Amino acid sequence: MLNEASLRNLENSNYRAENFKKYASLEKPMWKRVGYEYEEPERFKEFKNTFLKNENQDGVTIKELNDSLKELERLKNENEYGLGEFFKVQNNIFYNEGKYIKINERKKVEKPVYINYNLNKDNNFLIDYNVIEVEDFAKATIIITYNSEDGSEGYRNGIIKVAAGRNSEVKLIKIQTLNTKTKNFESSKIEALGQGKVEYYSIELGAEVNGISNKAYLEEDAAEIYVKPAYLADGDRKLDLEYSLVFKGRRAIGEIQGRGAVKDTARKVFRGNLYFKKGAAQSEGREGEFAILLDEKIKAHSIPTLFCDEDDVIGEHAASVGKVDEAKLFYLMSRGLSESRAKKLIVESSFRPVLDNIDDEEIRENLLGELEKRI
């Protein structure tokens, strides 16, 4: 059990200790649809297996979390997000890693900036808090990966925040391939100001349990946010995924386009939410999930929701959740492919719109190999 004694020798220990009583009083969450009741890690541990790449580029500033408290305070606001109070308070108290990344105004960063978190036997407890601030007219690609280097049990509770300035362009690619003994929880928030554009690719291929919640705010006129999740749930994995778009400015455009596959005895819930606030006139929001079920008795739920306080908007939902398309399967098998190989190709083609946007050929090929191995 996580306890107050583990906080004594940490940086900002007074702040952490002040909030521990609140944390101890909070009820532990439960995911009924996927059948998972939260289990707290046994103890706090340091995490020292993070690697950066392409961080020394013109216009890029990266700081450790404890050196960025003023910046984090400046970026705070009332926009809600995340899996709930329990995980946010736990993160604020027990965080042991995290980065603040700033892209300076009008800077076009040529190479992707990488943050790689690698879990192993000695680094199997990760509570990370990452903030990405891209100033006006700046452009950057950020790639964050979470990987297991061995088969050790692991725990992650992460926060990712993106603040995109006016006329900025941000591509955030997050890839999670943790092992089947790791529990993974993530709360993330994206905010885009006027004519800012954010593309978010969230790839969930690993972990035994995944609780993921992303909320994106189109704060001002003509902002654009495109959220493109991809997931594979196999074995006895449990996935509860929620993605939300909140429209505040006029003429904003937002999309959630999820793609995934479920097999074996895995359980999956996918929630897609569109919120049109008063004043978001002429905005357009679209939400869809396209999932392939590879076994007969799979428990998979898709829950689209639309909340509208503004008349002059376009809000659309689309979903395609079912077995492999029989016509496609017949066509491929008629060309000499086995049934299993044909199914693999169909699933891989479903993931292509997400994978083709990964700005790293080696990562892209590794993900395709992982998909082929497990489908």
mmCIF file of C-alpha atoms in Angstrom, residues 13-341:
data_model
loop_
_atom_site.group_PDB
_atom_site.id
_atom_site.type_symbol
_atom_site.label_atom_id
_atom_site.label_comp_id
_atom_site.label_asym_id
_atom_site.label_seq_id
_atom_site.Cartn_x
_atom_site.Cartn_y
_atom_site.Cartn_z
ATOM 1 C CA SER A 13 7.709 16.554 0.344
ATOM 2 C CA ASN A 14 5.651 19.114 2.270
ATOM 3 C CA TYR A 15 3.249 19.594 -0.640
ATOM 4 C CA ARG A 16 2.953 15.851 -1.111
ATOM 5 C CA ALA A 17 2.335 15.179 2.586
ATOM 6 C CA GLU A 18 -0.327 17.900 2.819
ATOM 7 C CA ASN A 19 -2.348 16.154 0.125
ATOM 8 C CA PHE A 20 -1.909 12.609 1.374
ATOM 9 C CA LYS A 21 -4.846 12.754 3.806
ATOM 10 C CA LYS A 22 -7.148 13.674 0.933
ATOM 11 C CA TYR A 23 -5.791 10.791 -1.125
ATOM 12 C CA ALA A 24 -6.248 8.307 1.733
ATOM 13 C CA SER A 25 -9.904 9.301 2.083
ATOM 14 C CA LEU A 26 -10.803 8.811 -1.594
ATOM 15 C CA GLU A 27 -12.719 5.746 -2.711
ATOM 16 C CA LYS A 28 -10.811 3.433 -5.011
ATOM 17 C CA PRO A 29 -12.375 3.164 -8.477
ATOM 18 C CA MET A 30 -14.012 0.177 -10.129
ATOM 19 C CA TRP A 31 -14.719 -0.510 -13.797
ATOM 20 C CA LYS A 32 -17.889 -2.599 -13.842
ATOM 21 C CA ARG A 33 -18.210 -3.080 -17.590
ATOM 22 C CA VAL A 34 -14.773 -4.619 -17.972
ATOM 23 C CA GLY A 35 -14.896 -6.302 -14.564
ATOM 24 C CA TYR A 36 -11.935 -4.707 -12.814
ATOM 25 C CA GLU A 37 -11.629 -3.425 -9.251
ATOM 26 C CA TYR A 38 -8.605 -1.205 -8.601
ATOM 27 C CA GLU A 39 -5.617 -2.710 -6.793
ATOM 28 C CA GLU A 40 -3.156 -0.300 -5.201
ATOM 29 C CA PRO A 41 0.600 -0.862 -5.726
ATOM 30 C CA GLU A 42 2.489 -2.272 -2.745
ATOM 31 C CA ARG A 43 4.965 0.592 -2.367
ATOM 32 C CA PHE A 44 6.470 3.720 -3.853
ATOM 33 C CA LYS A 45 9.679 3.364 -5.891
ATOM 34 C CA GLU A 46 11.886 5.737 -7.820
ATOM 35 C CA PHE A 47 11.900 5.575 -11.624
ATOM 36 C CA LYS A 48 15.200 6.036 -13.449
ATOM 37 C CA ASN A 49 14.791 4.677 -16.946
ATOM 38 C CA THR A 50 13.696 7.598 -19.113
ATOM 39 C CA PHE A 51 15.415 8.568 -22.335
ATOM 40 C CA LEU A 52 15.130 11.650 -24.537
ATOM 41 C CA LYS A 53 16.001 12.039 -28.196
ATOM 42 C CA ASN A 54 16.266 15.130 -30.407
ATOM 43 C CA GLU A 55 15.833 17.351 -27.364
ATOM 44 C CA ASN A 56 18.651 19.757 -28.316
ATOM 45 C CA GLN A 57 16.931 21.504 -31.202
ATOM 46 C CA ASP A 58 16.504 25.208 -31.740
ATOM 47 C CA GLY A 59 13.325 26.430 -30.061
ATOM 48 C CA VAL A 60 12.938 23.372 -27.776
ATOM 49 C CA THR A 61 13.163 23.638 -23.985
ATOM 50 C CA ILE A 62 12.778 20.552 -21.777
ATOM 51 C CA LYS A 63 12.774 20.733 -17.986
ATOM 52 C CA GLU A 64 12.325 18.249 -15.182
ATOM 53 C CA LEU A 65 8.968 18.480 -13.472
ATOM 54 C CA ASN A 66 10.291 19.867 -10.205
ATOM 55 C CA ASP A 67 12.054 22.655 -12.115
ATOM 56 C CA SER A 68 8.830 23.659 -13.880
ATOM 57 C CA LEU A 69 6.407 24.404 -11.059
ATOM 58 C CA LYS A 70 5.899 28.044 -12.135
ATOM 59 C CA GLU A 71 5.077 26.983 -15.692
ATOM 60 C CA LEU A 72 2.659 24.311 -14.497
ATOM 61 C CA GLU A 73 0.900 26.808 -12.231
ATOM 62 C CA ARG A 74 0.591 29.295 -15.098
ATOM 63 C CA LEU A 75 -1.070 26.708 -17.333
ATOM 64 C CA LYS A 76 -3.671 25.637 -14.759
ATOM 65 C CA ASN A 77 -7.346 26.341 -15.512
ATOM 66 C CA GLU A 78 -10.847 25.057 -14.797
ATOM 67 C CA ASN A 79 -11.078 22.609 -17.703
ATOM 68 C CA GLU A 80 -11.826 19.206 -16.216
ATOM 69 C CA TYR A 81 -10.245 16.019 -17.498
ATOM 70 C CA GLY A 82 -9.071 12.565 -16.561
ATOM 71 C CA LEU A 83 -10.073 9.346 -14.873
ATOM 72 C CA GLY A 84 -11.242 11.089 -11.724
ATOM 73 C CA GLU A 85 -9.999 12.642 -8.509
ATOM 74 C CA PHE A 86 -8.350 9.482 -7.185
ATOM 75 C CA PHE A 87 -5.819 9.134 -10.003
ATOM 76 C CA LYS A 88 -5.063 12.858 -10.251
ATOM 77 C CA VAL A 89 -4.397 13.179 -6.521
ATOM 78 C CA GLN A 90 -2.284 10.019 -6.573
ATOM 79 C CA ASN A 91 -0.276 11.471 -9.438
ATOM 80 C CA ASN A 92 0.221 14.827 -7.721
ATOM 81 C CA ILE A 93 1.478 13.149 -4.544
ATOM 82 C CA PHE A 94 3.536 10.217 -5.799
ATOM 83 C CA TYR A 95 4.860 11.436 -9.170
ATOM 84 C CA ASN A 96 8.379 10.155 -9.792
ATOM 85 C CA GLU A 97 8.940 11.271 -13.395
ATOM 86 C CA GLY A 98 7.720 13.783 -15.931
ATOM 87 C CA LYS A 99 8.812 16.491 -18.336
ATOM 88 C CA TYR A 100 7.823 20.009 -19.276
ATOM 89 C CA ILE A 101 8.381 20.602 -22.995
ATOM 90 C CA LYS A 102 8.127 24.071 -24.471
ATOM 91 C CA ILE A 103 8.259 24.935 -28.177
ATOM 92 C CA ASN A 104 9.032 28.604 -28.542
ATOM 93 C CA GLU A 105 6.884 31.004 -30.531
ATOM 94 C CA ARG A 106 7.204 30.736 -34.338
ATOM 95 C CA LYS A 107 9.710 27.884 -34.124
ATOM 96 C CA LYS A 108 9.281 24.981 -36.558
ATOM 97 C CA VAL A 109 10.945 21.967 -34.970
ATOM 98 C CA GLU A 110 12.195 19.718 -37.753
ATOM 99 C CA LYS A 111 12.772 16.398 -35.962
ATOM 100 C CA PRO A 112 10.329 14.640 -33.629
ATOM 101 C CA VAL A 113 11.110 15.008 -29.934
ATOM 102 C CA TYR A 114 11.066 11.631 -28.142
ATOM 103 C CA ILE A 115 10.362 10.726 -24.531
ATOM 104 C CA ASN A 116 10.851 7.003 -23.896
ATOM 105 C CA TYR A 117 9.730 5.455 -20.593
ATOM 106 C CA ASN A 118 11.027 1.890 -20.226
ATOM 107 C CA LEU A 119 9.733 -0.280 -17.388
ATOM 108 C CA ASN A 120 11.689 -3.231 -16.016
ATOM 109 C CA LYS A 121 12.298 -5.132 -12.759
ATOM 110 C CA ASP A 122 14.119 -2.192 -11.148
ATOM 111 C CA ASN A 123 11.851 0.486 -12.649
ATOM 112 C CA ASN A 124 8.357 -0.990 -12.473
ATOM 113 C CA PHE A 125 6.522 1.869 -10.728
ATOM 114 C CA LEU A 126 5.926 4.911 -12.937
ATOM 115 C CA ILE A 127 3.806 7.919 -12.074
ATOM 116 C CA ASP A 128 4.560 10.457 -14.784
ATOM 117 C CA TYR A 129 3.301 14.000 -15.387
ATOM 118 C CA ASN A 130 4.073 15.466 -18.810
ATOM 119 C CA VAL A 131 3.198 18.949 -20.075
ATOM 120 C CA ILE A 132 3.703 20.095 -23.665
ATOM 121 C CA GLU A 133 3.356 23.814 -24.398
ATOM 122 C CA VAL A 134 3.539 24.894 -28.039
ATOM 123 C CA GLU A 135 3.461 28.659 -28.392
ATOM 124 C CA ASP A 136 1.788 30.731 -31.129
ATOM 125 C CA PHE A 137 2.754 29.911 -34.746
ATOM 126 C CA ALA A 138 5.081 27.084 -33.596
ATOM 127 C CA LYS A 139 5.119 23.546 -34.993
ATOM 128 C CA ALA A 140 6.358 20.273 -33.474
ATOM 129 C CA THR A 141 5.937 16.499 -33.300
ATOM 130 C CA ILE A 142 6.251 14.776 -29.916
ATOM 131 C CA ILE A 143 6.515 10.989 -29.588
ATOM 132 C CA ILE A 144 6.041 9.420 -26.135
ATOM 133 C CA THR A 145 6.540 5.674 -25.717
ATOM 134 C CA TYR A 146 5.861 3.334 -22.804
ATOM 135 C CA ASN A 147 7.530 -0.058 -23.067
ATOM 136 C CA SER A 148 8.370 -3.073 -20.901
ATOM 137 C CA GLU A 149 11.925 -4.380 -21.149
ATOM 138 C CA ASP A 150 11.118 -7.634 -19.329
ATOM 139 C CA GLY A 151 8.197 -9.601 -17.896
ATOM 140 C CA SER A 152 8.106 -7.957 -14.464
ATOM 141 C CA GLU A 153 4.888 -6.730 -12.920
ATOM 142 C CA GLY A 154 4.415 -3.003 -13.409
ATOM 143 C CA TYR A 155 2.234 -0.027 -12.576
ATOM 144 C CA ARG A 156 1.737 3.289 -14.367
ATOM 145 C CA ASN A 157 -0.460 6.288 -13.599
ATOM 146 C CA GLY A 158 0.272 9.041 -16.112
ATOM 147 C CA ILE A 159 -0.889 12.536 -16.988
ATOM 148 C CA ILE A 160 -0.280 14.189 -20.363
ATOM 149 C CA LYS A 161 -1.276 17.789 -21.073
ATOM 150 C CA VAL A 162 -0.991 19.706 -24.341
ATOM 151 C CA ALA A 163 -1.432 23.478 -24.635
ATOM 152 C CA ALA A 164 -1.442 24.548 -28.290
ATOM 153 C CA GLY A 165 -1.137 28.279 -28.988
ATOM 154 C CA ARG A 166 -2.784 30.288 -31.735
ATOM 155 C CA ASN A 167 -1.918 29.150 -35.271
ATOM 156 C CA SER A 168 0.297 26.384 -33.875
ATOM 157 C CA GLU A 169 0.557 22.815 -35.179
ATOM 158 C CA VAL A 170 1.117 19.882 -32.837
ATOM 159 C CA LYS A 171 1.325 16.192 -33.565
ATOM 160 C CA LEU A 172 1.404 14.029 -30.435
ATOM 161 C CA ILE A 173 2.028 10.301 -30.870
ATOM 162 C CA LYS A 174 1.729 8.125 -27.769
ATOM 163 C CA ILE A 175 2.572 4.432 -28.022
ATOM 164 C CA GLN A 176 1.964 2.025 -25.148
ATOM 165 C CA THR A 177 3.302 -1.542 -25.455
ATOM 166 C CA LEU A 178 3.609 -2.542 -21.790
ATOM 167 C CA ASN A 179 3.575 -6.226 -20.871
ATOM 168 C CA THR A 180 0.572 -8.242 -19.701
ATOM 169 C CA LYS A 181 1.586 -7.944 -16.037
ATOM 170 C CA THR A 182 1.357 -4.146 -16.026
ATOM 171 C CA LYS A 183 -1.615 -1.967 -15.106
ATOM 172 C CA ASN A 184 -1.834 1.272 -17.051
ATOM 173 C CA PHE A 185 -3.925 4.343 -16.171
ATOM 174 C CA GLU A 186 -3.789 7.616 -18.041
ATOM 175 C CA SER A 187 -5.502 11.000 -17.848
ATOM 176 C CA SER A 188 -4.813 13.486 -20.628
ATOM 177 C CA LYS A 189 -5.979 16.919 -21.724
ATOM 178 C CA ILE A 190 -5.531 18.871 -24.945
ATOM 179 C CA GLU A 191 -6.328 22.571 -25.361
ATOM 180 C CA ALA A 192 -6.134 24.442 -28.675
ATOM 181 C CA LEU A 193 -6.472 28.202 -29.091
ATOM 182 C CA GLY A 194 -7.596 30.073 -32.209
ATOM 183 C CA GLN A 195 -6.578 28.331 -35.454
ATOM 184 C CA GLY A 196 -4.331 25.989 -33.502
ATOM 185 C CA LYS A 197 -4.272 22.412 -34.768
ATOM 186 C CA VAL A 198 -3.547 19.260 -32.760
ATOM 187 C CA GLU A 199 -3.374 15.678 -34.008
ATOM 188 C CA TYR A 200 -3.292 13.058 -31.262
ATOM 189 C CA TYR A 201 -2.507 9.416 -32.058
ATOM 190 C CA SER A 202 -3.040 7.195 -29.011
ATOM 191 C CA ILE A 203 -1.924 3.597 -29.565
ATOM 192 C CA GLU A 204 -2.768 1.043 -26.867
ATOM 193 C CA LEU A 205 -1.337 -2.380 -27.647
ATOM 194 C CA GLY A 206 -0.149 -3.484 -24.225
ATOM 195 C CA ALA A 207 -0.850 -3.776 -20.475
ATOM 196 C CA GLU A 208 -3.144 -6.151 -18.606
ATOM 197 C CA VAL A 209 -5.535 -3.362 -17.604
ATOM 198 C CA ASN A 210 -5.984 -0.022 -19.372
ATOM 199 C CA GLY A 211 -8.016 2.888 -18.024
ATOM 200 C CA ILE A 212 -7.644 5.783 -20.468
ATOM 201 C CA SER A 213 -9.416 9.156 -20.488
ATOM 202 C CA ASN A 214 -8.643 12.006 -22.875
ATOM 203 C CA LYS A 215 -10.531 15.311 -22.979
ATOM 204 C CA ALA A 216 -9.793 17.881 -25.680
ATOM 205 C CA TYR A 217 -10.936 21.510 -25.636
ATOM 206 C CA LEU A 218 -11.357 23.621 -28.767
ATOM 207 C CA GLU A 219 -11.064 26.874 -26.862
ATOM 208 C CA GLU A 220 -11.307 29.525 -29.572
ATOM 209 C CA ASP A 221 -12.483 30.150 -33.118
ATOM 210 C CA ALA A 222 -11.293 27.846 -35.912
ATOM 211 C CA ALA A 223 -9.338 25.522 -33.622
ATOM 212 C CA GLU A 224 -8.880 21.953 -34.863
ATOM 213 C CA ILE A 225 -8.294 18.755 -32.866
ATOM 214 C CA TYR A 226 -8.126 15.263 -34.349
ATOM 215 C CA VAL A 227 -8.015 12.342 -31.905
ATOM 216 C CA LYS A 228 -7.153 8.983 -33.467
ATOM 217 C CA PRO A 229 -6.941 6.067 -31.005
ATOM 218 C CA ALA A 230 -5.946 2.532 -31.983
ATOM 219 C CA TYR A 231 -6.075 -0.520 -29.722
ATOM 220 C CA LEU A 232 -5.678 -4.284 -29.674
ATOM 221 C CA ALA A 233 -7.317 -6.232 -26.856
ATOM 222 C CA ASP A 234 -6.397 -9.902 -26.732
ATOM 223 C CA GLY A 235 -5.864 -12.587 -24.127
ATOM 224 C CA ASP A 236 -7.576 -11.518 -20.901
ATOM 225 C CA ARG A 237 -6.850 -7.804 -21.310
ATOM 226 C CA LYS A 238 -9.300 -5.191 -20.035
ATOM 227 C CA LEU A 239 -9.646 -1.825 -21.775
ATOM 228 C CA ASP A 240 -11.824 1.106 -20.751
ATOM 229 C CA LEU A 241 -11.225 3.974 -23.198
ATOM 230 C CA GLU A 242 -12.878 7.410 -23.164
ATOM 231 C CA TYR A 243 -12.281 10.275 -25.591
ATOM 232 C CA SER A 244 -14.126 13.604 -25.455
ATOM 233 C CA LEU A 245 -14.198 16.790 -27.519
ATOM 234 C CA VAL A 246 -15.470 20.065 -26.030
ATOM 235 C CA PHE A 247 -16.323 22.800 -28.523
ATOM 236 C CA LYS A 248 -16.204 26.372 -27.218
ATOM 237 C CA GLY A 249 -15.103 28.551 -30.143
ATOM 238 C CA ARG A 250 -16.889 29.196 -33.432
ATOM 239 C CA ARG A 251 -16.112 27.294 -36.638
ATOM 240 C CA ALA A 252 -14.034 24.711 -34.763
ATOM 241 C CA ILE A 253 -13.470 21.230 -36.176
ATOM 242 C CA GLY A 254 -12.942 18.123 -34.063
ATOM 243 C CA GLU A 255 -12.877 14.401 -34.776
ATOM 244 C CA ILE A 256 -12.516 11.174 -32.804
ATOM 245 C CA GLN A 257 -11.789 8.204 -35.061
ATOM 246 C CA GLY A 258 -11.057 5.027 -33.093
ATOM 247 C CA ARG A 259 -9.843 1.793 -34.638
ATOM 248 C CA GLY A 260 -9.282 -1.518 -32.924
ATOM 249 C CA ALA A 261 -9.583 -5.258 -32.707
ATOM 250 C CA VAL A 262 -10.737 -7.542 -29.870
ATOM 251 C CA LYS A 263 -10.134 -11.271 -29.519
ATOM 252 C CA ASP A 264 -9.973 -14.176 -27.052
ATOM 253 C CA THR A 265 -11.626 -13.286 -23.712
ATOM 254 C CA ALA A 266 -10.609 -9.621 -23.687
ATOM 255 C CA ARG A 267 -13.107 -6.936 -22.634
ATOM 256 C CA LYS A 268 -13.323 -3.472 -24.154
ATOM 257 C CA VAL A 269 -15.367 -0.313 -23.592
ATOM 258 C CA PHE A 270 -15.008 2.668 -25.943
ATOM 259 C CA ARG A 271 -16.730 5.938 -25.063
ATOM 260 C CA GLY A 272 -16.789 8.830 -27.515
ATOM 261 C CA ASN A 273 -18.283 12.140 -26.330
ATOM 262 C CA LEU A 274 -19.002 15.397 -28.173
ATOM 263 C CA TYR A 275 -19.860 18.542 -26.164
ATOM 264 C CA PHE A 276 -21.035 21.656 -28.014
ATOM 265 C CA LYS A 277 -21.035 24.617 -25.633
ATOM 266 C CA LYS A 278 -23.065 27.793 -26.117
ATOM 267 C CA GLY A 279 -21.211 30.013 -28.554
ATOM 268 C CA ALA A 280 -19.667 27.196 -30.602
ATOM 269 C CA ALA A 281 -21.752 28.101 -33.657
ATOM 270 C CA GLN A 282 -20.806 26.592 -37.034
ATOM 271 C CA SER A 283 -18.524 24.043 -35.398
ATOM 272 C CA GLU A 284 -18.298 20.472 -36.671
ATOM 273 C CA GLY A 285 -17.713 17.381 -34.560
ATOM 274 C CA ARG A 286 -17.488 13.761 -35.633
ATOM 275 C CA GLU A 287 -17.001 10.637 -33.549
ATOM 276 C CA GLY A 288 -16.612 7.083 -34.755
ATOM 277 C CA GLU A 289 -15.261 3.715 -33.735
ATOM 278 C CA PHE A 290 -14.389 0.958 -36.163
ATOM 279 C CA ALA A 291 -13.718 -2.291 -34.313
ATOM 280 C CA ILE A 292 -13.222 -5.858 -35.488
ATOM 281 C CA LEU A 293 -14.293 -8.727 -33.213
ATOM 282 C CA LEU A 294 -12.186 -11.807 -33.864
ATOM 283 C CA ASP A 295 -14.009 -14.277 -31.589
ATOM 284 C CA GLU A 296 -17.633 -15.230 -30.973
ATOM 285 C CA LYS A 297 -18.172 -14.450 -27.270
ATOM 286 C CA ILE A 298 -16.368 -11.156 -26.906
ATOM 287 C CA LYS A 299 -17.691 -8.509 -24.527
ATOM 288 C CA ALA A 300 -17.226 -5.179 -26.295
ATOM 289 C CA HIS A 301 -19.173 -1.972 -25.679
ATOM 290 C CA SER A 302 -19.297 1.205 -27.769
ATOM 291 C CA ILE A 303 -20.981 4.189 -26.102
ATOM 292 C CA PRO A 304 -21.266 7.360 -28.214
ATOM 293 C CA THR A 305 -22.766 10.477 -26.595
ATOM 294 C CA LEU A 306 -23.584 13.989 -27.818
ATOM 295 C CA PHE A 307 -24.339 17.002 -25.588
ATOM 296 C CA CYS A 308 -25.451 20.159 -27.371
ATOM 297 C CA ASP A 309 -26.077 23.681 -26.026
ATOM 298 C CA GLU A 310 -25.749 25.354 -29.442
ATOM 299 C CA ASP A 311 -28.112 25.054 -32.427
ATOM 300 C CA ASP A 312 -25.916 25.878 -35.412
ATOM 301 C CA VAL A 313 -23.506 22.933 -35.265
ATOM 302 C CA ILE A 314 -22.872 19.604 -36.971
ATOM 303 C CA GLY A 315 -22.459 16.572 -34.707
ATOM 304 C CA GLU A 316 -22.121 13.079 -36.146
ATOM 305 C CA HIS A 317 -21.632 9.588 -34.725
ATOM 306 C CA ALA A 318 -20.624 6.497 -36.665
ATOM 307 C CA ALA A 319 -19.731 2.988 -35.565
ATOM 308 C CA SER A 320 -18.827 -0.307 -37.148
ATOM 309 C CA VAL A 321 -18.337 -3.045 -34.576
ATOM 310 C CA GLY A 322 -18.552 -6.651 -35.713
ATOM 311 C CA LYS A 323 -16.852 -9.669 -37.209
ATOM 312 C CA VAL A 324 -14.338 -9.602 -40.022
ATOM 313 C CA ASP A 325 -16.027 -8.594 -43.267
ATOM 314 C CA GLU A 326 -16.955 -11.896 -44.942
ATOM 315 C CA ALA A 327 -16.769 -10.449 -48.465
ATOM 316 C CA LYS A 328 -13.231 -9.177 -47.916
ATOM 317 C CA LEU A 329 -12.259 -12.468 -46.291
ATOM 318 C CA PHE A 330 -13.647 -14.494 -49.237
ATOM 319 C CA TYR A 331 -11.867 -12.260 -51.749
ATOM 320 C CA LEU A 332 -8.473 -12.616 -50.082
ATOM 321 C CA MET A 333 -8.847 -16.370 -49.603
ATOM 322 C CA SER A 334 -9.819 -16.725 -53.256
ATOM 323 C CA ARG A 335 -6.425 -15.184 -54.043
ATOM 324 C CA GLY A 336 -4.655 -18.021 -52.207
ATOM 325 C CA LEU A 337 -4.324 -16.659 -48.676
ATOM 326 C CA SER A 338 -5.150 -18.788 -45.658
ATOM 327 C CA GLU A 339 -8.028 -17.669 -43.445
ATOM 328 C CA SER A 340 -5.703 -16.596 -40.627
ATOM 329 C CA ARG A 341 -3.439 -14.643 -42.983
#
